[in-house]
Short mmCIF file of C-alpha atoms and ligand atoms in Angstrom, two decimals:
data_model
loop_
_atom_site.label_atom_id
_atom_site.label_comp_id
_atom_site.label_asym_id
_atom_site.label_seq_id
_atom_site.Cartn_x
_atom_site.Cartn_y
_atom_site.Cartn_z
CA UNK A 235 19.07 23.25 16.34
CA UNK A 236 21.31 20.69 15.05
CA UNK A 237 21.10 19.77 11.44
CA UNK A 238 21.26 16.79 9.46
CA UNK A 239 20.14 13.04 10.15
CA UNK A 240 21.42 11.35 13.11
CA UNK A 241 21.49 7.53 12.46
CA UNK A 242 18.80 6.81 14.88
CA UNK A 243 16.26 9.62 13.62
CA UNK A 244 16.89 7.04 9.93
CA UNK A 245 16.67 3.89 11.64
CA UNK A 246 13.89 4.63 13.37
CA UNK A 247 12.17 6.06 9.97
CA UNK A 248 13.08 2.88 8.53
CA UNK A 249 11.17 0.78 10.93
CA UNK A 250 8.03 3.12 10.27
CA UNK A 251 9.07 2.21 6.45
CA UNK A 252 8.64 -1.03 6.44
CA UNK A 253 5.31 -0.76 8.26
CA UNK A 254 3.76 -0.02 4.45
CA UNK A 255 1.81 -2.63 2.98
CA UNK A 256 3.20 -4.83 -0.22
CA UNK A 257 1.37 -7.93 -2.48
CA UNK A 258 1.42 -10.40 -0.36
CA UNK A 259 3.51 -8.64 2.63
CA UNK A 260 6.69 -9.62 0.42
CA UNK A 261 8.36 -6.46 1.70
CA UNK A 262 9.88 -6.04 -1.70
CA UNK A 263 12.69 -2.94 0.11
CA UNK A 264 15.76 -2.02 0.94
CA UNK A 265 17.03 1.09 2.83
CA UNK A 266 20.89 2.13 2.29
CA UNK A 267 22.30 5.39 4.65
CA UNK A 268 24.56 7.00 2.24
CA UNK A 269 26.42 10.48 2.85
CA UNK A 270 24.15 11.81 5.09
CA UNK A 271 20.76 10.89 4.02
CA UNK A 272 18.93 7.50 3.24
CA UNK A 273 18.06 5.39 0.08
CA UNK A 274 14.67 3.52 -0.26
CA UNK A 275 15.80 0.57 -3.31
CA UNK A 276 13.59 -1.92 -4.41
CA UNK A 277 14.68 -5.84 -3.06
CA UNK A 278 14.52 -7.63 -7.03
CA UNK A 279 14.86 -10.70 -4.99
CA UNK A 280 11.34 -10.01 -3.51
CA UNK A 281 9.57 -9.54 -6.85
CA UNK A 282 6.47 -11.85 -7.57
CA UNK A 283 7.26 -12.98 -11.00
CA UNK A 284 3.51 -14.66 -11.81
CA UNK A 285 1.35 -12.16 -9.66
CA UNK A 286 3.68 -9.25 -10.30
CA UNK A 287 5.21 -9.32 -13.83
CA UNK A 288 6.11 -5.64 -14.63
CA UNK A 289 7.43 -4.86 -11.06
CA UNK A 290 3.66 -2.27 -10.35
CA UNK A 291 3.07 -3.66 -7.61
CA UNK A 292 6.65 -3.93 -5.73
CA UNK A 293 6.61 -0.05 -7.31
CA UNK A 294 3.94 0.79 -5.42
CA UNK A 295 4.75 -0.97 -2.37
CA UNK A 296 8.07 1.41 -1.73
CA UNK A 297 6.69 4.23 -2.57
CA UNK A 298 4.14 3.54 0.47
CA UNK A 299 7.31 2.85 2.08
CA UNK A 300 8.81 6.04 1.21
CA UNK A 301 5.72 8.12 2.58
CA UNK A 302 6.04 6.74 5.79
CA UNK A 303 9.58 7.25 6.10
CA UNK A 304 9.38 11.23 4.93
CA UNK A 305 6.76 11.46 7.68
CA UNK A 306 8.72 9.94 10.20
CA UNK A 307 11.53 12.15 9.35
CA UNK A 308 9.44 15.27 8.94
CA UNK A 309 7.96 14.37 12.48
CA UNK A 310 11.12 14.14 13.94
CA UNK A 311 11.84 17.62 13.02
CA UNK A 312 14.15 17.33 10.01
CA UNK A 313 11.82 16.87 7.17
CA UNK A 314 13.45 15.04 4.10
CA UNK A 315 13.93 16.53 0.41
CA UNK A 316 13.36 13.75 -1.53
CA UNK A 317 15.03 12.98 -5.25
CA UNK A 318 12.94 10.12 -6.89
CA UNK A 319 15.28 7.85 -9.31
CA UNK A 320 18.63 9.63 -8.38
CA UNK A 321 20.69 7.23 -10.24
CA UNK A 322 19.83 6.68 -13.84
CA UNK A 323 22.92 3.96 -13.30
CA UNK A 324 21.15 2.15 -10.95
CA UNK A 325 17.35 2.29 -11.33
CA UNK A 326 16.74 -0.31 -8.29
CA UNK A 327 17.38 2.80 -6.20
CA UNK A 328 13.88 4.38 -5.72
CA UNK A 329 14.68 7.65 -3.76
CA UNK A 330 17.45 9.87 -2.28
CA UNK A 331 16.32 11.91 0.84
CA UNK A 332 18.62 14.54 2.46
CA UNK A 333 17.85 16.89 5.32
CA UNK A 334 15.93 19.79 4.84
CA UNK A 335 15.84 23.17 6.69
CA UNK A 336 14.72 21.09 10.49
CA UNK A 337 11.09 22.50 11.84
CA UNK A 338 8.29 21.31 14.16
CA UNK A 339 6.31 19.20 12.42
CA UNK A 340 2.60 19.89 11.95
CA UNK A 341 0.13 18.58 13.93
CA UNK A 342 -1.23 16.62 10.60
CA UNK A 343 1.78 14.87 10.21
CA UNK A 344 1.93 13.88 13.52
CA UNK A 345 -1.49 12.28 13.09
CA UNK A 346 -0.54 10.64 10.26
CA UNK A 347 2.69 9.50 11.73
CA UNK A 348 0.88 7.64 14.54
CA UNK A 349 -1.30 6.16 12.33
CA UNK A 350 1.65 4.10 10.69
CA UNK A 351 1.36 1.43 13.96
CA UNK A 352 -2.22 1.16 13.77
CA UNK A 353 -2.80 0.61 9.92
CA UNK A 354 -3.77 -3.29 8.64
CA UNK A 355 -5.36 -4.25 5.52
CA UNK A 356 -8.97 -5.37 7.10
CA UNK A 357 -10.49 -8.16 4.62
CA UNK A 358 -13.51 -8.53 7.28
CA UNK A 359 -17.09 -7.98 6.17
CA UNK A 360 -17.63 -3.61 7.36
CA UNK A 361 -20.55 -2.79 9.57
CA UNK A 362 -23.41 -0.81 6.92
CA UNK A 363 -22.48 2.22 8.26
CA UNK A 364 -21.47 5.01 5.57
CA UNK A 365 -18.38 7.07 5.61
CA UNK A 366 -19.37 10.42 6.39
CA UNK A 367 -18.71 13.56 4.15
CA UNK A 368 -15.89 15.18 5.83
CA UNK A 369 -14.13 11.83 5.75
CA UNK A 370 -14.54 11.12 2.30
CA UNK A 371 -13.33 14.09 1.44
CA UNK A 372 -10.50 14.00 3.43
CA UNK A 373 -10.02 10.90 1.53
CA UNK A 374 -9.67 12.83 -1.50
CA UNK A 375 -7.48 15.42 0.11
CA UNK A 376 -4.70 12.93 0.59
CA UNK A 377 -4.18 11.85 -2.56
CA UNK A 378 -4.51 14.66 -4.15
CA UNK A 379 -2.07 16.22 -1.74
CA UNK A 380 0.83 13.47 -3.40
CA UNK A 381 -0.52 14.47 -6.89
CA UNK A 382 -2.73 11.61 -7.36
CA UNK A 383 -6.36 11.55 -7.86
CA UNK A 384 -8.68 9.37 -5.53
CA UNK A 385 -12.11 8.94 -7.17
CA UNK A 386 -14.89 7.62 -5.26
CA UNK A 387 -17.14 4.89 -6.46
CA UNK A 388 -20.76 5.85 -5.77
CA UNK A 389 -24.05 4.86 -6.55
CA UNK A 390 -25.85 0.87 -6.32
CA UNK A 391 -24.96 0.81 -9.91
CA UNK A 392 -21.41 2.48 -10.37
CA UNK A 393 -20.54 0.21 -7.67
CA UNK A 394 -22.34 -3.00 -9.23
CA UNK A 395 -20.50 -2.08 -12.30
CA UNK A 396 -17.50 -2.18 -10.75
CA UNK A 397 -17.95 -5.32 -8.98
CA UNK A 398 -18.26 -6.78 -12.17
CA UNK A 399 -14.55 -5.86 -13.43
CA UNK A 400 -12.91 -6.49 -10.46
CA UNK A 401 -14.52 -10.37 -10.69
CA UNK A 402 -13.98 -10.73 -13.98
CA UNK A 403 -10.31 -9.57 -13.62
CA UNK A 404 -10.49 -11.90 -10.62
CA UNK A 405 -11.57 -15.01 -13.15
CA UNK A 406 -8.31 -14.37 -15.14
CA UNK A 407 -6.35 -14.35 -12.96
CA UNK A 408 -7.18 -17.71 -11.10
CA UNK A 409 -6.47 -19.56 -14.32
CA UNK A 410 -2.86 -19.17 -13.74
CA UNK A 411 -1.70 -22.14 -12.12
CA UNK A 412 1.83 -20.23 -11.32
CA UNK A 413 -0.41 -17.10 -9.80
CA UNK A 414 -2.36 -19.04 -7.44
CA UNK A 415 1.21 -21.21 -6.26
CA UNK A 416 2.63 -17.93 -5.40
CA UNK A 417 -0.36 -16.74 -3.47
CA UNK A 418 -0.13 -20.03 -1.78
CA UNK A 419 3.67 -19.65 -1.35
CA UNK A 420 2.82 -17.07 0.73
CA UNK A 421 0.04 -17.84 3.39
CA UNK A 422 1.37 -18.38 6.72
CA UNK A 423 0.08 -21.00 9.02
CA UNK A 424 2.43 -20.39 11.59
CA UNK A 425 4.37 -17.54 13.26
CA UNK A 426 6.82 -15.81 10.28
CA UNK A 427 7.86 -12.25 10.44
CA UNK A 428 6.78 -12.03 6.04
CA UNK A 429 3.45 -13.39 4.13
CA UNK A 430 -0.66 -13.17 5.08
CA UNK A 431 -0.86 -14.67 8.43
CA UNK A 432 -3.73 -17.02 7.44
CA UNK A 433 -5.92 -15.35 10.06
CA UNK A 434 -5.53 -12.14 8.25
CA UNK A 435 -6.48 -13.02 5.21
CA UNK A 436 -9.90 -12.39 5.39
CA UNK A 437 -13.04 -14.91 5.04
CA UNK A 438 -13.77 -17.46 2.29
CA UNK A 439 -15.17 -15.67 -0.85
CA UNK A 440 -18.89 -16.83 -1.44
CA UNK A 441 -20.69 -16.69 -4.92
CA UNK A 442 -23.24 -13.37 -3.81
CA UNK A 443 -20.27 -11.76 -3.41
CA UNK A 444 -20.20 -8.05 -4.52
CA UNK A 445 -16.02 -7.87 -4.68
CA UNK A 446 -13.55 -11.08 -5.10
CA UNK A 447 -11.57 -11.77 -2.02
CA UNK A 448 -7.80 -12.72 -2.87
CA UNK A 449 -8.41 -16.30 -1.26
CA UNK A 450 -5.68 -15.36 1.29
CA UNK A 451 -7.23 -17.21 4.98
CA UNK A 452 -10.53 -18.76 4.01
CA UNK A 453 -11.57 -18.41 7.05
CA UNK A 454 -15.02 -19.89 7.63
CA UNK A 455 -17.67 -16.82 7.62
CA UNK A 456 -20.54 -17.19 10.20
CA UNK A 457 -23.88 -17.79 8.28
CA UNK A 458 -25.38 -14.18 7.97
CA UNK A 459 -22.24 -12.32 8.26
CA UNK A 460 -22.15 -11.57 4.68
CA UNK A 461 -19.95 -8.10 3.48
CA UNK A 462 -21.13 -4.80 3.43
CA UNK A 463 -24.25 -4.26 0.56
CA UNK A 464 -22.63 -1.23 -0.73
CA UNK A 465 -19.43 -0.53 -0.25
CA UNK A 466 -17.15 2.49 -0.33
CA UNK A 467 -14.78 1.76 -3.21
CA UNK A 468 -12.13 4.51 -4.00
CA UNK A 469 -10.02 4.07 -6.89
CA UNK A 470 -6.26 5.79 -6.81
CA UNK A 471 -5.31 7.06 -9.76
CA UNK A 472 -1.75 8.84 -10.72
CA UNK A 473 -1.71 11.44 -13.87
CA UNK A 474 0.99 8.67 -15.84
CA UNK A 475 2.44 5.36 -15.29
CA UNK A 476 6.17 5.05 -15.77
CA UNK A 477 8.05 3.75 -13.13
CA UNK A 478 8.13 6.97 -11.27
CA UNK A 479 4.44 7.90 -11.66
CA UNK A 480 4.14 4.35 -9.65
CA UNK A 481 6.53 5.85 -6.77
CA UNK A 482 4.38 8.90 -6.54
CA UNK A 483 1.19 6.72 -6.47
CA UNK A 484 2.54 4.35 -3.94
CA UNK A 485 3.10 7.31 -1.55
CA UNK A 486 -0.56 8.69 -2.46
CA UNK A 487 -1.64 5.32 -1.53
CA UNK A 488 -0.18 5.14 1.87
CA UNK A 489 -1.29 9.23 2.87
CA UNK A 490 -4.50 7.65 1.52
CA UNK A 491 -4.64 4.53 3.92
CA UNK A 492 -3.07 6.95 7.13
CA UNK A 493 -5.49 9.53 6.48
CA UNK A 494 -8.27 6.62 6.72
CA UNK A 495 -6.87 4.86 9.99
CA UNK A 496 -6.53 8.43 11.67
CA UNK A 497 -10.42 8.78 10.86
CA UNK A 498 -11.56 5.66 12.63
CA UNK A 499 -12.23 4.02 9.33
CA UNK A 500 -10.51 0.45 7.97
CA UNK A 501 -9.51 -0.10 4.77
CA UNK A 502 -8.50 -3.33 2.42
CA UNK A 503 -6.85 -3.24 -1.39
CA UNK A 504 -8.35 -5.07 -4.18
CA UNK A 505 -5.92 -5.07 -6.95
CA UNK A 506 -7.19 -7.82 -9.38
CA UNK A 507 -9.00 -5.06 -11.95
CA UNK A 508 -5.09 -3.34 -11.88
CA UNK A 509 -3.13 -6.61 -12.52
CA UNK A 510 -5.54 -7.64 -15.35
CA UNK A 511 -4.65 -4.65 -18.08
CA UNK A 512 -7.84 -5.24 -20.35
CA UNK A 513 -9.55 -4.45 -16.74
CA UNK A 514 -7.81 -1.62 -16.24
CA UNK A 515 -8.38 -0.07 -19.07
CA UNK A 516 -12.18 -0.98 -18.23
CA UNK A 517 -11.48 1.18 -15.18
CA UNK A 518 -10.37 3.83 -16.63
CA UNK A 519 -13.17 4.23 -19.02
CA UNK A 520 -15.55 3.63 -16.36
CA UNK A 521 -14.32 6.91 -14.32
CA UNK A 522 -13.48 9.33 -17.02
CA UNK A 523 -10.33 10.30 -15.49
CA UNK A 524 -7.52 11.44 -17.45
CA UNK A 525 -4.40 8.62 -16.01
CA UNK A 526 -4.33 5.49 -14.83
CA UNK A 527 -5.89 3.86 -12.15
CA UNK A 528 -3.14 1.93 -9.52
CA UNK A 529 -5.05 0.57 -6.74
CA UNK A 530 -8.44 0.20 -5.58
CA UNK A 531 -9.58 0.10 -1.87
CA UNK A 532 -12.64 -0.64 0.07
CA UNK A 533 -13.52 1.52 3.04
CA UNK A 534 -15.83 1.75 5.94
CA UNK A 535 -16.06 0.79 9.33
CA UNK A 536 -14.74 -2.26 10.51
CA UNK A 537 -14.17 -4.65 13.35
CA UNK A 538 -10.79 -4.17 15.41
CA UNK A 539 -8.08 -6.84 13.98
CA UNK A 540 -4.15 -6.45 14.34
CA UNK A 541 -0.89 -5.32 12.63
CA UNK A 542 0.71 -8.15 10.50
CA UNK A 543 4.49 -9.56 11.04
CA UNK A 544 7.19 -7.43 9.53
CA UNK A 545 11.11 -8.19 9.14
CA UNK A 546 13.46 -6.78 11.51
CA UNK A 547 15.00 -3.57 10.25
CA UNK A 548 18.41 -4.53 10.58
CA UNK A 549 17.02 -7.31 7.97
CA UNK A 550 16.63 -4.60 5.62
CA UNK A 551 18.66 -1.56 6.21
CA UNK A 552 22.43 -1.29 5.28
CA UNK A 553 24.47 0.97 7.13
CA UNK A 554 27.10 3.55 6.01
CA UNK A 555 30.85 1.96 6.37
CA UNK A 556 32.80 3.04 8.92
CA UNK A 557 36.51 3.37 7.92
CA UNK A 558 39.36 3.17 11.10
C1 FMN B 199 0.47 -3.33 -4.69
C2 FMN B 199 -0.39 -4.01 -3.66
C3 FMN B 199 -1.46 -4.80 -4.03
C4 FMN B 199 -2.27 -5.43 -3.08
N1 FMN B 199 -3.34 -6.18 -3.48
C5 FMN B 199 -4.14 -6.75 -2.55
C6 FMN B 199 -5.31 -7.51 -2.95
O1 FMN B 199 -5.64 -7.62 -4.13
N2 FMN B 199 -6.05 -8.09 -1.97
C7 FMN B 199 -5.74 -7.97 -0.65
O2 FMN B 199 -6.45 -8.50 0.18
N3 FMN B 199 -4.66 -7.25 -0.24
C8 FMN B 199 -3.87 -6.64 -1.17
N4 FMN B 199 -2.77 -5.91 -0.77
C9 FMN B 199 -2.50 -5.76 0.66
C10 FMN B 199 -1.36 -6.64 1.13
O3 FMN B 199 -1.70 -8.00 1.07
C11 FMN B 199 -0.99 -6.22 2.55
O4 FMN B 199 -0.56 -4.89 2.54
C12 FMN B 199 0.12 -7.06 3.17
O5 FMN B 199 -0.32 -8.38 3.33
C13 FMN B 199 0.57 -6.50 4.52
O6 FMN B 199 -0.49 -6.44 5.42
P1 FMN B 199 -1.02 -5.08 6.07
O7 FMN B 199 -1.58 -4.23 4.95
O8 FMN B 199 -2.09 -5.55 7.03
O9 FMN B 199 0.12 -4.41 6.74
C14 FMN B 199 -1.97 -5.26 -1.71
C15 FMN B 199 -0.89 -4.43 -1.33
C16 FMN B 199 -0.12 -3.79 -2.29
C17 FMN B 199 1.00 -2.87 -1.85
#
């Protein structure tokens, strides 16, 4: 078997990269082929500098990134050893990954690798239903799997407590004039291939409301069609939080989110209680957990929707230079 990347096996991971969600579908990457293997960098020109002050969440964002490119790799039969932070000079530069030994790639990964097309953040009320054992605990499995912790949220009043931090968190936020321009900034109306395609961005929030919604679409929400009484809400949780603690957790976040799509069930991220430290720090009480909490997701069953925009990979991806 041959060894090594080809360019095509990268390119085509990188297009599976950028399929990884990101605060407000900024896309916040860069991908750089370099002697043989591929970069993942952070784009500091994609930052959100109101919503996003201390760079968590474009932190988190390419290490989903990064997941979905080791899979793709590692499904293409040459899985990727990855260095996170390989040069101290340059701490833009997120991960090095070089070829491994080349094998056939489990049938796990390949689950999870077609699960990368199908993923979207769902902001639509969930039908009642409740997520079964085996698929909460596969849940679980995933995050733990990328050294992360995933705890689950259970109980009318665990959940009601909850609800309360995340609107609370919600409040503070919304009395930034700069936070809710950005958010603004980036609502598409029409066709773009970056931002929350109005129509994805989920229904108007209403005052009974259990969790805050972002205020992405506003769509109007047909009388009755209220969101789901009692939610499934998993919070992901990484054992530190330096920079490269965030990397880790942004790749336990997107094994997280595959491992849900390849189980039927839809999943959105609610990240107001994160952004709002006094509301983290709620959070963490709250669970108990040794570490910090990074992102919190609702799960369950949900209506079908579609894949938002991304930019082309040739947008993002710089290639090695040739010499003649
Ligand atoms: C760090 C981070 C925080 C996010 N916070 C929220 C949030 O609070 N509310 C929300 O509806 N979506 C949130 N998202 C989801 C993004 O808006 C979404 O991934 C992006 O618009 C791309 O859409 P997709 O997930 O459908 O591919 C967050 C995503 C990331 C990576």
């Amino acid at each position: 078997m041959e060894t090594g990347f080809t360019v095509e096996q990268l390119r085509a991971a990188a297009v599976d990269a950028v399929r990884a969600p990101s605060l407000h579908n900024t896309q916040p990457w860069r991908f750089r082929l370099r002697d043989g293997g591929i970069e993942v960098l952070v784009d500091p020109d994609r930052r959100l500098p109101a919503t996003d002050p201390t760079g968590w969440g474009v932190r988190i964002a390419c290490g989903a990134a990064l997941f979905n490119l080791r899979l793709a790799l590692a499904v293409a039969g040459t899985p990727a050893t990855v260095r996170l932070r390989p040069h101290p000079a340059e701490p833009d530069v997120v991960a090095r990954l070089v070829p491994d030994v080349p094998r056939r790639p489990a049938p796990a990964e390949q689950a999870l690798h077609a699960a990368i097309p199908r993923r979207f953040s769902n902001r639509a009320p969930f039908w009642p239903d409740p997520v079964p054992a085996d698929a909460r605990w596969r849940l679980t499995e995933a995050a733990r799997a990328e050294q992360c912790w995933l705890e689950l949220v259970v109980g009318v009043s665990a959940v009601n407590a909850f609800g309360e931090i995340a609107r609370s968190a919600h409040r503070v936020l919304e009395r930034s004039p700069e936070y809710r321009a950005e958010r603004q900034e980036w609502v598409r109306t029409a066709p773009a291939r970056d931002g929350i395609p109005a129509a994805s961005g989920g229904p108007q929030g209403e005052p009974q409301d259990l969790l805050p919604s972002r205020g992405f679409g506003g769509l109007d929400r047909a009388p009755g069609r209220d969101f789901e009484p009692e939610p499934l809400v998993a919070v992901l949780g990484s054992p530190g939080n330096t920079a490269v603690d965030q990397f880790v957790a942004g790749q336990a976040l997107q094994r997280v989110l595959l491992t849900a799509t390849d189980s039927g069930l839809a999943a959105s991220l609610l990240s107001q209680p994160i952004e709002v430290p006094s509301a983290r720090d709620q959070l963490r009480l709250s669970l108990g957990r040794f570490g910090t909490p990074q992102m919190v997701l609702r799960v369950g069953y949900g209506q079908p929707g579609w894949p938002t925009p991304r930019r082309d990979v040739d947008e993002v991806l710089d290639l090695p230079v040739v010499r003649s």
